[in-house]
PDB file of C-alpha atoms in Angstrom:
ATOM      1  CA  MET L   1      15.454  30.787 117.260  1.00  0.00           C
ATOM      2  CA  LYS L   2      12.781  28.774 117.772  1.00  0.00           C
ATOM      3  CA  ILE L   3       9.338  28.632 115.996  1.00  0.00           C
ATOM      4  CA  GLY L   4       7.778  30.477 118.952  1.00  0.00           C
ATOM      5  CA  GLN L   5       9.922  33.007 119.064  1.00  0.00           C
ATOM      6  CA  VAL L   6       9.545  33.212 115.058  1.00  0.00           C
ATOM      7  CA  ILE L   7       5.940  33.151 115.904  1.00  0.00           C
ATOM      8  CA  ARG L   8       6.211  36.149 118.633  1.00  0.00           C
ATOM      9  CA  LYS L   9       8.879  37.794 116.368  1.00  0.00           C
ATOM     10  CA  ARG L  10       6.296  38.310 113.461  1.00  0.00           C
ATOM     11  CA  ARG L  11       3.383  39.226 115.575  1.00  0.00           C
ATOM     12  CA  ARG L  12       4.968  42.120 117.000  1.00  0.00           C
ATOM     13  CA  ASP L  13       6.667  43.036 113.225  1.00  0.00           C
ATOM     14  CA  LEU L  14       3.310  43.418 111.834  1.00  0.00           C
ATOM     15  CA  LYS L  15       1.708  45.348 115.342  1.00  0.00           C
ATOM     16  CA  MET L  16      -0.676  42.569 116.194  1.00  0.00           C
ATOM     17  CA  THR L  17      -1.882  41.792 119.365  1.00  0.00           C
ATOM     18  CA  LEU L  18      -1.516  38.314 121.089  1.00  0.00           C
ATOM     19  CA  GLU L  19      -5.515  38.062 121.215  1.00  0.00           C
ATOM     20  CA  THR L  20      -6.185  39.105 117.551  1.00  0.00           C
ATOM     21  CA  LEU L  21      -3.678  36.806 116.134  1.00  0.00           C
ATOM     22  CA  ALA L  22      -4.843  34.009 118.622  1.00  0.00           C
ATOM     23  CA  ALA L  23      -8.885  35.047 117.503  1.00  0.00           C
ATOM     24  CA  ASN L  24      -7.924  34.808 113.486  1.00  0.00           C
ATOM     25  CA  ALA L  25      -6.139  31.419 113.713  1.00  0.00           C
ATOM     26  CA  GLY L  26      -9.184  30.197 115.309  1.00  0.00           C
ATOM     27  CA  THR L  27      -7.439  29.354 119.309  1.00  0.00           C
ATOM     28  CA  ASP L  28      -7.141  30.965 122.730  1.00  0.00           C
ATOM     29  CA  ALA L  29      -4.592  33.546 123.789  1.00  0.00           C
ATOM     30  CA  ALA L  30      -3.415  31.336 126.840  1.00  0.00           C
ATOM     31  CA  GLY L  31      -1.942  28.535 124.689  1.00  0.00           C
ATOM     32  CA  LEU L  32      -0.703  31.093 121.619  1.00  0.00           C
ATOM     33  CA  SER L  33       1.301  32.496 124.612  1.00  0.00           C
ATOM     34  CA  ARG L  34       2.785  28.999 126.166  1.00  0.00           C
ATOM     35  CA  VAL L  35       3.874  28.808 121.987  1.00  0.00           C
ATOM     36  CA  GLU L  36       5.680  31.473 121.597  1.00  0.00           C
ATOM     37  CA  ARG L  37       7.534  30.862 125.277  1.00  0.00           C
ATOM     38  CA  GLY L  38       8.324  27.221 124.438  1.00  0.00           C
ATOM     39  CA  LEU L  39       6.260  25.785 126.245  1.00  0.00           C
ATOM     40  CA  GLN L  40       3.745  24.444 124.108  1.00  0.00           C
ATOM     41  CA  ASN L  41       3.816  22.666 121.032  1.00  0.00           C
ATOM     42  CA  SER L  42       1.090  23.630 117.807  1.00  0.00           C
ATOM     43  CA  THR L  43      -0.090  21.199 116.116  1.00  0.00           C
ATOM     44  CA  PRO L  44       0.558  21.137 112.513  1.00  0.00           C
ATOM     45  CA  ASN L  45      -2.632  22.172 111.792  1.00  0.00           C
ATOM     46  CA  GLY L  46      -2.922  24.889 114.451  1.00  0.00           C
ATOM     47  CA  LEU L  47       0.521  25.901 113.237  1.00  0.00           C
ATOM     48  CA  ALA L  48      -0.613  26.146 109.574  1.00  0.00           C
ATOM     49  CA  ALA L  49      -3.090  28.667 111.083  1.00  0.00           C
ATOM     50  CA  ILE L  50      -1.369  30.933 113.031  1.00  0.00           C
ATOM     51  CA  ALA L  51       1.203  30.723 109.609  1.00  0.00           C
ATOM     52  CA  GLU L  52      -1.950  31.894 107.835  1.00  0.00           C
ATOM     53  CA  ALA L  53      -3.030  34.577 110.111  1.00  0.00           C
ATOM     54  CA  LEU L  54       0.360  35.835 109.985  1.00  0.00           C
ATOM     55  CA  GLY L  55      -0.147  36.708 106.277  1.00  0.00           C
ATOM     56  CA  THR L  56       2.532  33.743 105.480  1.00  0.00           C
ATOM     57  CA  THR L  57       3.579  30.166 105.094  1.00  0.00           C
ATOM     58  CA  VAL L  58       4.740  27.474 108.263  1.00  0.00           C
ATOM     59  CA  ALA L  59       7.726  26.838 105.607  1.00  0.00           C
ATOM     60  CA  THR L  60       8.588  31.250 105.508  1.00  0.00           C
ATOM     61  CA  LEU L  61       8.872  30.325 109.689  1.00  0.00           C
ATOM     62  CA  PHE L  62      10.574  27.104 109.651  1.00  0.00           C
ATOM     63  CA  ALA L  63      12.700  28.550 107.103  1.00  0.00           C
ATOM     64  CA  GLU L  64      12.964  31.971 109.489  1.00  0.00           C
ATOM     65  CA  VAL L  65      14.217  29.451 112.535  1.00  0.00           C
ATOM     66  CA  GLU L  66      16.988  27.938 110.003  1.00  0.00           C
ATOM     67  CA  ASP L  67      18.215  31.938 109.135  1.00  0.00           C
ATOM     68  CA  SER L  68      18.868  32.213 113.133  1.00  0.00           C
ATOM     69  CA  GLU L  69      19.979  29.085 114.116  1.00  0.00           C
ATOM     70  CA  ALA L  70      22.403  29.917 110.864  1.00  0.00           C
ATOM     71  CA  GLY L  71      23.878  33.369 112.457  1.00  0.00           C
ATOM     72  CA  VAL L  72      22.160  34.645 108.793  1.00  0.00           C
ATOM     73  CA  GLU L  73      20.920  38.434 109.344  1.00  0.00           C
ATOM     74  CA  ARG L  74      17.988  39.784 108.988  1.00  0.00           C
ATOM     75  CA  THR L  75      17.935  43.322 108.014  1.00  0.00           C
ATOM     76  CA  GLY L  76      14.888  44.462 110.999  1.00  0.00           C
ATOM     77  CA  ARG L  77      12.072  46.096 108.175  1.00  0.00           C
ATOM     78  CA  PRO L  78       8.743  44.294 109.576  1.00  0.00           C
ATOM     79  CA  LEU L  79       8.528  42.564 106.358  1.00  0.00           C
ATOM     80  CA  SER L  80      10.302  42.619 102.701  1.00  0.00           C
ATOM     81  CA  ASP L  81       8.401  44.282 100.160  1.00  0.00           C
ATOM     82  CA  GLU L  82       8.254  40.867  98.238  1.00  0.00           C
ATOM     83  CA  GLN L  83       6.331  39.503 101.166  1.00  0.00           C
ATOM     84  CA  GLU L  84       3.854  42.240 101.767  1.00  0.00           C
ATOM     85  CA  LEU L  85       3.319  41.879  97.510  1.00  0.00           C
ATOM     86  CA  LEU L  86       2.513  38.757  98.008  1.00  0.00           C
ATOM     87  CA  MET L  87       0.699  39.097 101.218  1.00  0.00           C
ATOM     88  CA  ASP L  88      -1.717  41.731  99.244  1.00  0.00           C
ATOM     89  CA  TYR L  89      -1.114  38.774  96.128  1.00  0.00           C
ATOM     90  CA  ARG L  90      -2.613  36.290  98.202  1.00  0.00           C
ATOM     91  CA  ARG L  91      -5.369  38.028  99.203  1.00  0.00           C
ATOM     92  CA  LEU L  92      -6.990  38.653  95.798  1.00  0.00           C
ATOM     93  CA  ARG L  93      -9.599  36.129  93.276  1.00  0.00           C
ATOM     94  CA  GLY L  94     -10.482  35.162  90.414  1.00  0.00           C
ATOM     95  CA  THR L  95     -10.146  37.985  87.330  1.00  0.00           C
ATOM     96  CA  ALA L  96      -8.389  40.228  90.337  1.00  0.00           C
ATOM     97  CA  ARG L  97      -5.802  38.370  90.758  1.00  0.00           C
ATOM     98  CA  SER L  98      -5.253  36.871  86.816  1.00  0.00           C
ATOM     99  CA  LEU L  99      -4.968  40.372  85.820  1.00  0.00           C
ATOM    100  CA  VAL L 100      -1.933  41.224  88.134  1.00  0.00           C
ATOM    101  CA  LYS L 101      -0.213  37.671  86.668  1.00  0.00           C
ATOM    102  CA  LEU L 102      -0.488  39.651  83.227  1.00  0.00           C
ATOM    103  CA  ILE L 103       0.382  42.705  84.275  1.00  0.00           C
ATOM    104  CA  VAL L 104       3.530  41.390  86.323  1.00  0.00           C
ATOM    105  CA  SER L 105       4.289  39.254  83.545  1.00  0.00           C
ATOM    106  CA  GLU L 106       3.943  41.941  80.820  1.00  0.00           C
ATOM    107  CA  MET L 107       6.387  43.969  83.214  1.00  0.00           C
ATOM    108  CA  ALA L 108       9.081  41.782  83.219  1.00  0.00           C
ATOM    109  CA  LYS L 109       9.810  41.360  79.606  1.00  0.00           C
ATOM    110  CA  ASN L 110      10.518  45.172  79.749  1.00  0.00           C
TER     111      ASN L 110
END
C-alpha cells in the first residue's frame, strides 16, 4: 500500500468523508483525492495536517505503509483499543491529562 491508500483506508475506517477530512486538514477535497489516488504528493506540512485530522501521526501512517509492504496482517478493525485511547488522550488538556497519567500509572502498578 502507498501513503495515499493508507490515508484513504484510515479515512474510510473512521467513516469520514473526503470533504470532511479535507476541511479538517485545511486543504481542498480535489487535492486530497489526488493524494489518496497517488496522483499527487502532499507537502510535509500537508501530510502532518492530514494525519492530525485522522487522529494519528505521520509516523503511524508510514508504519502502515511499511507493514503492508512487508506483508504484516492487520486485524481489519478500524482502530485498536490503544489507538482509540491515544486519540482520546490527545484531546485532553491540562489537569485532565495529568489525572489520566496518574490513574494509568497507579493501575499499572497493581
